[in-house]
Tab-separated table of C-alpha atoms in Angstrom:
chain	number	residue	atom	x	y	z
A	1214	MET	CA	0.000	0.000	0.000
A	1215	ARG	CA	2.841	2.368	0.868
A	1216	ASN	CA	4.545	1.602	-2.454
A	1217	THR	CA	1.301	2.127	-4.365
A	1218	PHE	CA	0.950	5.535	-2.743
A	1219	ALA	CA	4.517	6.432	-3.725
A	1220	ASP	CA	4.050	5.265	-7.327
A	1221	THR	CA	0.725	7.078	-7.680
A	1222	PHE	CA	2.053	10.293	-6.166
A	1223	TYR	CA	5.145	10.225	-8.371
A	1224	GLU	CA	3.074	9.850	-11.550
A	1225	ALA	CA	0.719	12.638	-10.439
A	1226	GLY	CA	3.712	14.835	-9.609
A	1227	LYS	CA	4.948	14.594	-13.192
A	1228	HIS	CA	1.887	16.503	-14.336
A	1229	ASP	CA	1.200	18.818	-11.384
A	1230	ARG	CA	4.068	21.007	-10.178
A	1231	ARG	CA	2.035	21.981	-7.111
A	1232	LEU	CA	2.500	18.528	-5.577
A	1233	ALA	CA	5.268	18.350	-2.988
A	1234	VAL	CA	6.400	16.045	-0.175
A	1235	VAL	CA	7.604	17.155	3.251
A	1236	VAL	CA	8.997	14.301	5.350
A	1237	ALA	CA	10.371	14.106	8.885
A	1238	ASP	CA	13.459	11.952	9.380
A	1239	ILE	CA	12.347	9.032	7.243
A	1240	SER	CA	14.427	7.398	4.532
A	1241	PRO	CA	12.460	7.686	1.276
A	1242	ALA	CA	12.091	4.400	-0.564
A	1243	GLY	CA	10.734	3.357	-3.925
A	1244	SER	CA	9.021	6.064	-5.920
A	1245	ILE	CA	9.221	8.585	-3.097
A	1246	ALA	CA	13.007	8.346	-3.468
A	1247	LYS	CA	12.550	8.770	-7.219
A	1248	PHE	CA	10.329	11.803	-6.568
A	1249	ARG	CA	13.163	13.319	-4.516
A	1250	GLU	CA	15.659	12.604	-7.293
A	1251	ASP	CA	13.525	13.925	-10.154
A	1252	PHE	CA	11.885	16.846	-8.332
A	1253	PRO	CA	14.373	17.934	-5.638
A	1254	ASP	CA	12.813	21.381	-5.345
A	1255	ARG	CA	9.549	19.729	-4.248
A	1256	PHE	CA	11.003	17.365	-1.629
A	1257	ILE	CA	11.962	18.549	1.864
A	1258	ASN	CA	13.231	16.455	4.781
A	1259	THR	CA	12.941	18.398	8.029
A	1260	GLY	CA	14.722	15.753	10.103
A	1261	VAL	CA	13.428	15.055	13.614
A	1262	ALA	CA	11.179	18.114	13.489
A	1263	GLU	CA	7.614	17.008	12.841
A	1264	GLN	CA	6.165	20.336	13.965
A	1265	VAL	CA	8.293	22.062	11.330
A	1266	MET	CA	7.055	19.526	8.757
A	1267	ILE	CA	3.453	20.582	9.395
A	1268	GLY	CA	4.268	24.301	9.517
A	1269	LEU	CA	6.097	24.100	6.203
A	1270	ALA	CA	3.223	22.200	4.617
A	1271	ALA	CA	0.768	24.831	5.850
A	1272	GLY	CA	2.819	27.672	4.403
A	1273	MET	CA	3.215	25.880	1.090
A	1274	ALA	CA	-0.541	25.304	0.878
A	1275	GLN	CA	-1.164	28.995	1.509
A	1276	ARG	CA	1.051	29.739	-1.484
A	1277	GLY	CA	-1.021	27.497	-3.752
A	1278	MET	CA	0.910	24.228	-3.528
A	1279	ARG	CA	-0.487	20.763	-2.701
A	1280	PRO	CA	1.881	19.452	-0.016
A	1281	PHE	CA	1.813	15.984	1.557
A	1282	ALA	CA	3.341	15.598	5.045
A	1283	TYR	CA	4.708	12.060	5.168
A	1284	THR	CA	6.207	9.856	7.891
A	1285	ILE	CA	5.384	7.056	10.360
A	1286	ALA	CA	1.856	7.522	11.735
A	1287	THR	CA	2.829	8.134	15.370
A	1288	PHE	CA	5.192	10.921	14.344
A	1289	THR	CA	3.112	12.429	11.562
A	1290	LEU	CA	0.089	12.877	13.851
A	1291	PHE	CA	0.970	12.618	17.563
A	1292	ARG	CA	4.108	14.787	17.768
A	1293	PRO	CA	2.767	17.782	15.787
A	1294	TYR	CA	-0.878	17.459	16.860
A	1295	GLU	CA	-1.177	21.105	17.968
A	1296	MET	CA	0.281	22.324	14.682
A	1297	ILE	CA	-2.095	20.105	12.706
A	1298	ARG	CA	-4.971	21.568	14.693
A	1299	ASP	CA	-3.937	25.228	14.456
A	1300	ASP	CA	-1.977	25.434	11.189
A	1301	LEU	CA	-3.997	23.020	9.042
A	1302	CYS	CA	-7.462	22.475	10.487
A	1303	TYR	CA	-8.113	25.988	11.802
A	1304	GLN	CA	-7.008	27.404	8.442
A	1305	ASN	CA	-8.814	24.566	6.592
A	1306	LEU	CA	-5.857	24.038	4.261
A	1307	PRO	CA	-5.769	21.221	1.663
A	1308	VAL	CA	-2.762	19.413	3.146
A	1309	THR	CA	-2.633	15.612	3.245
A	1310	VAL	CA	-1.061	14.207	6.403
A	1311	VAL	CA	0.133	10.707	5.480
A	1312	GLY	CA	0.486	8.296	8.389
A	1313	ILE	CA	2.384	5.125	7.519
A	1314	GLY	CA	1.684	2.026	9.595
A	1315	GLY	CA	-1.454	2.823	11.592
A	1316	GLY	CA	-2.545	0.543	14.424
A	1317	VAL	CA	0.163	-1.886	15.533
A	1318	THR	CA	1.708	-2.359	12.093
A	1319	TYR	CA	5.179	-1.484	13.426
A	1320	SER	CA	4.804	-4.382	15.816
A	1321	THR	CA	8.416	-5.065	16.734
A	1322	LEU	CA	9.320	-1.392	17.280
A	1323	GLY	CA	7.200	-1.079	20.398
A	1324	ALA	CA	4.510	1.273	21.662
A	1325	THR	CA	6.365	4.412	20.552
A	1326	HIS	CA	5.633	3.317	16.970
A	1327	HIS	CA	2.117	1.954	17.526
A	1328	ALA	CA	-0.612	4.344	16.359
A	1329	GLN	CA	-3.449	2.820	18.363
A	1330	GLU	CA	-5.275	6.128	18.955
A	1331	ASP	CA	-4.778	7.866	15.617
A	1332	ILE	CA	-8.282	7.388	14.226
A	1333	ALA	CA	-9.962	8.929	17.270
A	1334	LEU	CA	-7.480	11.811	17.434
A	1335	ALA	CA	-7.760	12.608	13.733
A	1336	CYS	CA	-11.560	12.335	13.721
A	1337	GLY	CA	-11.719	14.718	16.677
A	1338	LEU	CA	-10.184	17.574	14.690
A	1339	PRO	CA	-12.651	19.997	13.049
A	1340	ASN	CA	-12.352	20.130	9.248
A	1341	MET	CA	-10.145	17.013	9.141
A	1342	ALA	CA	-11.157	14.183	6.798
A	1343	VAL	CA	-9.901	10.674	7.634
A	1344	ILE	CA	-9.257	8.066	4.931
A	1345	ALA	CA	-7.969	4.530	5.553
A	1346	PRO	CA	-7.869	2.414	2.372
A	1347	CYS	CA	-8.026	-1.364	2.720
A	1348	ASP	CA	-5.790	-2.430	-0.181
A	1349	PRO	CA	-3.462	-1.050	-2.893
A	1350	LEU	CA	-6.324	-0.254	-5.279
A	1351	GLU	CA	-8.123	1.832	-2.669
A	1352	ALA	CA	-4.799	3.448	-1.759
A	1353	LYS	CA	-4.358	4.529	-5.379
A	1354	ALA	CA	-7.891	5.928	-5.601
A	1355	ALA	CA	-7.530	7.769	-2.292
A	1356	THR	CA	-4.136	9.204	-3.243
A	1357	LEU	CA	-5.422	10.513	-6.565
A	1358	TRP	CA	-8.383	12.098	-4.785
A	1359	CYS	CA	-6.065	13.766	-2.265
A	1360	THR	CA	-3.886	15.248	-5.033
A	1361	THR	CA	-6.809	17.246	-6.428
A	1362	GLN	CA	-9.164	17.866	-3.499
A	1363	THR	CA	-9.704	21.380	-2.131
A	1364	ARG	CA	-12.093	20.726	0.785
A	1365	GLY	CA	-9.424	20.877	3.517
A	1366	PRO	CA	-6.930	18.763	5.483
A	1367	VAL	CA	-6.872	14.960	5.216
A	1368	TYR	CA	-5.346	12.268	7.380
A	1369	LEU	CA	-4.448	9.412	5.022
A	1370	ARG	CA	-3.694	6.238	6.989
A	1371	LEU	CA	-1.653	3.709	5.016
A	1372	ALA	CA	-0.266	0.259	5.719
A	1373	LYS	CA	3.159	-0.864	4.572
A	1374	ALA	CA	3.415	-4.669	4.641
A	1375	GLY	CA	2.630	-5.837	1.113
A	1376	GLU	CA	-1.152	-5.918	1.522
A	1377	PRO	CA	-3.076	-8.071	-0.993
A	1378	VAL	CA	-5.533	-6.704	-3.527
A	1379	LEU	CA	-9.036	-7.242	-2.121
A	1380	THR	CA	-11.265	-4.910	-4.138
A	1381	GLU	CA	-10.584	-5.847	-7.756
A	1382	THR	CA	-14.082	-7.341	-8.102
A	1383	ALA	CA	-15.826	-4.960	-5.687
A	1384	ALA	CA	-19.509	-4.361	-6.307
A	1385	GLU	CA	-19.031	-0.574	-6.141
A	1386	PRO	CA	-16.232	1.879	-7.023
A	1387	TRP	CA	-14.253	3.916	-4.485
A	1388	GLU	CA	-15.898	7.239	-3.696
A	1389	PHE	CA	-14.840	9.672	-0.996
A	1390	GLY	CA	-17.324	9.809	1.872
A	1391	LYS	CA	-19.303	6.737	0.779
A	1392	LEU	CA	-19.510	3.311	2.382
A	1393	ARG	CA	-18.316	0.921	-0.326
A	1394	THR	CA	-19.958	-2.436	-0.973
A	1395	LEU	CA	-17.325	-5.071	-1.722
A	1396	GLN	CA	-19.806	-7.947	-1.820
A	1397	ARG	CA	-23.549	-8.176	-1.217
A	1398	GLY	CA	-25.332	-10.593	1.111
A	1399	ARG	CA	-28.502	-10.811	3.156
A	1400	ASP	CA	-27.788	-12.151	6.639
A	1401	VAL	CA	-24.603	-10.609	8.040
A	1402	ALA	CA	-22.874	-7.309	7.257
A	1403	ILE	CA	-19.164	-6.897	8.010
A	1404	ILE	CA	-17.844	-3.315	8.081
A	1405	ALA	CA	-14.094	-2.711	8.174
A	1406	TYR	CA	-11.399	-0.397	6.865
A	1407	GLY	CA	-7.648	-0.490	6.446
A	1408	PRO	CA	-5.523	-3.623	6.082
A	1409	ILE	CA	-7.545	-5.543	8.681
A	1410	MET	CA	-10.030	-5.977	5.822
A	1411	LYS	CA	-8.018	-9.096	4.963
A	1412	MET	CA	-9.126	-10.591	8.299
A	1413	ALA	CA	-12.682	-9.377	7.712
A	1414	MET	CA	-12.717	-11.242	4.402
A	1415	GLU	CA	-11.523	-14.398	6.154
A	1416	VAL	CA	-14.342	-14.054	8.667
A	1417	ALA	CA	-16.804	-13.599	5.784
A	1418	ARG	CA	-15.566	-16.760	4.043
A	1419	ASN	CA	-15.994	-18.774	7.242
A	1420	LEU	CA	-19.518	-17.459	7.742
A	1421	GLU	CA	-20.401	-18.283	4.147
A	1422	ALA	CA	-19.066	-21.807	4.636
A	1423	SER	CA	-21.531	-22.184	7.504
A	1424	GLY	CA	-24.425	-21.148	5.261
A	1425	LYS	CA	-24.640	-17.412	5.932
A	1426	SER	CA	-25.088	-14.811	3.193
A	1427	VAL	CA	-22.565	-12.063	3.939
A	1428	SER	CA	-22.160	-8.444	2.864
A	1429	VAL	CA	-18.746	-6.814	3.217
A	1430	PHE	CA	-18.382	-3.034	3.328
A	1431	SER	CA	-15.238	-0.911	3.187
A	1432	CYS	CA	-15.634	2.178	5.369
A	1433	HIS	CA	-12.508	3.715	3.824
A	1434	THR	CA	-13.697	7.229	4.656
A	1435	VAL	CA	-13.993	7.165	8.429
A	1436	LYS	CA	-14.729	10.903	8.472
A	1437	PRO	CA	-16.998	12.259	7.141
A	1438	LEU	CA	-18.885	9.076	7.920
A	1439	ASP	CA	-21.524	7.895	5.474
A	1440	ARG	CA	-24.393	7.806	7.945
A	1441	PRO	CA	-27.072	6.844	5.382
A	1442	GLY	CA	-24.896	3.928	4.269
A	1443	ILE	CA	-24.386	2.776	7.865
A	1444	GLU	CA	-28.110	3.062	8.563
A	1445	ALA	CA	-28.925	0.957	5.509
A	1446	ALA	CA	-26.475	-1.750	6.588
A	1447	LEU	CA	-28.028	-1.821	10.068
A	1448	ARG	CA	-31.570	-2.046	8.712
A	1449	ASP	CA	-30.900	-4.584	5.949
A	1450	HIS	CA	-29.062	-7.286	7.943
A	1451	ALA	CA	-29.895	-9.397	10.968
A	1452	GLN	CA	-26.337	-9.061	12.248
A	1453	VAL	CA	-23.695	-6.362	11.763
A	1454	VAL	CA	-20.015	-6.799	12.663
A	1455	VAL	CA	-17.502	-3.932	12.816
A	1456	ILE	CA	-13.797	-4.840	12.713
A	1457	GLU	CA	-11.055	-2.216	13.028
A	1458	GLU	CA	-7.420	-1.901	14.053
A	1459	THR	CA	-7.635	1.043	16.397
A	1460	ALA	CA	-8.387	1.769	20.038
A	1461	PRO	CA	-12.100	1.423	20.868
A	1462	ASN	CA	-12.769	4.896	22.290
A	1463	GLY	CA	-13.846	7.239	19.517
A	1464	ALA	CA	-13.586	4.502	16.904
A	1465	LEU	CA	-15.999	3.502	14.137
A	1466	GLY	CA	-17.600	0.811	16.303
A	1467	MET	CA	-18.644	3.420	18.856
A	1468	GLN	CA	-20.175	5.572	16.134
A	1469	VAL	CA	-22.057	2.649	14.607
A	1470	LYS	CA	-23.439	1.761	18.049
A	1471	ALA	CA	-24.678	5.333	18.477
A	1472	ILE	CA	-26.377	5.294	15.075
A	1473	ALA	CA	-27.949	1.902	15.820
A	1474	TRP	CA	-29.398	3.260	19.059
A	1475	GLU	CA	-30.710	6.427	17.427
A	1476	ILE	CA	-32.541	4.579	14.627
A	1477	ARG	CA	-33.667	1.758	16.956
A	1478	ALA	CA	-31.981	-0.845	14.769
A	1479	GLY	CA	-33.221	-4.388	15.366
A	1480	CYS	CA	-30.054	-6.192	14.311
A	1481	ARG	CA	-27.438	-7.800	16.510
A	1482	LEU	CA	-24.314	-5.591	16.571
A	1483	ASP	CA	-20.813	-6.798	17.439
A	1484	THR	CA	-17.724	-4.563	17.384
A	1485	PHE	CA	-14.059	-5.599	17.501
A	1486	ALA	CA	-11.099	-3.250	17.953
A	1487	LEU	CA	-7.750	-3.062	19.671
A	1488	ASP	CA	-7.886	-3.187	23.456
A	1489	ASP	CA	-7.823	0.070	25.395
A	1490	ALA	CA	-4.411	-0.956	26.716
A	1491	PHE	CA	-0.707	-1.134	25.990
A	1492	HIS	CA	0.179	-4.806	25.906
A	1493	HIS	CA	3.789	-5.358	26.899
A	1494	VAL	CA	4.503	-8.128	24.425
A	1495	TYR	CA	6.864	-8.547	21.506
A	1496	GLY	CA	5.970	-10.204	18.220
A	1497	SER	CA	4.809	-9.936	14.642
A	1498	HIS	CA	1.886	-7.829	13.494
A	1499	ASP	CA	-0.470	-10.826	13.540
A	1500	GLU	CA	0.771	-11.841	16.994
A	1501	LEU	CA	0.089	-8.367	18.409
A	1502	LEU	CA	-3.364	-8.309	16.848
A	1503	ALA	CA	-4.125	-11.674	18.430
A	1504	VAL	CA	-3.081	-10.386	21.857
A	1505	HIS	CA	-5.622	-7.604	21.363
A	1506	GLY	CA	-8.292	-10.186	20.515
A	1507	LEU	CA	-8.195	-9.517	16.793
A	1508	SER	CA	-7.973	-12.811	14.918
A	1509	ALA	CA	-10.437	-14.518	12.622
A	1510	SER	CA	-10.973	-17.328	15.110
A	1511	ALA	CA	-11.582	-14.960	18.031
A	1512	ILE	CA	-14.030	-12.857	16.012
A	1513	LEU	CA	-15.922	-15.918	14.802
A	1514	ALA	CA	-16.179	-17.163	18.386
A	1515	GLY	CA	-17.404	-13.752	19.508
A	1516	ILE	CA	-20.203	-13.500	16.949
A	1517	ALA	CA	-21.339	-17.130	17.096
């Protein structure tokens, strides 16, 4: 997904001189490195100075450029949070803040590199849109949208571990702000976003093997949330399952529960997210997810 973003941004940058990248102490790889080589006047590395990264991006946007602030999610969002709030959101500037490795993707680097709270923090900012594509194809569509949008700041949450293509045969195209149907069913609806969609698809296959008809939705735009789409999913299925790789407070599951209550939905609703805790364990991405209760087997047991 990270490489798809870099490739897409590089190709867009060939045709739009307003596109620029500001990074903070991260070694550019792939097409981002090529972007630096081919367009050195549009690539800035601020070093360990994330607040400066955001301030520079804000100033560039005010001069008519389309800057992307790019680094590991914890450092692109947590360290300069005040500057994102005041310099980007308050001014409503079209700057894309790219967070690489949301959730516990950087598993072996420890809690300093785990962005467990990023969705809630980004969604809490006025004017901020939040996009979390589930596969390389959605990452490409989201990146292209970000290169041309003028509505305001965006937090673009990307994975980096060679995610598989999941949406090639999706029932609907990617559209900003719209819940996307990947497959249609009648009994159970699974709503997810980001790379944990791979696990959601595994859960769907297991449910189908047991005789259930399953819908799968990509909620790639977490903010602004497609409330009509969520309401339809709640009304049209006997059971709705939300799966996400983020802390539970302020997450999508909490919002879906609120909507379900407000419309008096009659379906069963199960939500799965990271624990509201720092688990002091070491392991792979899948191993950390399992410690947080996020595995296909644990989810299937929870919704049985």
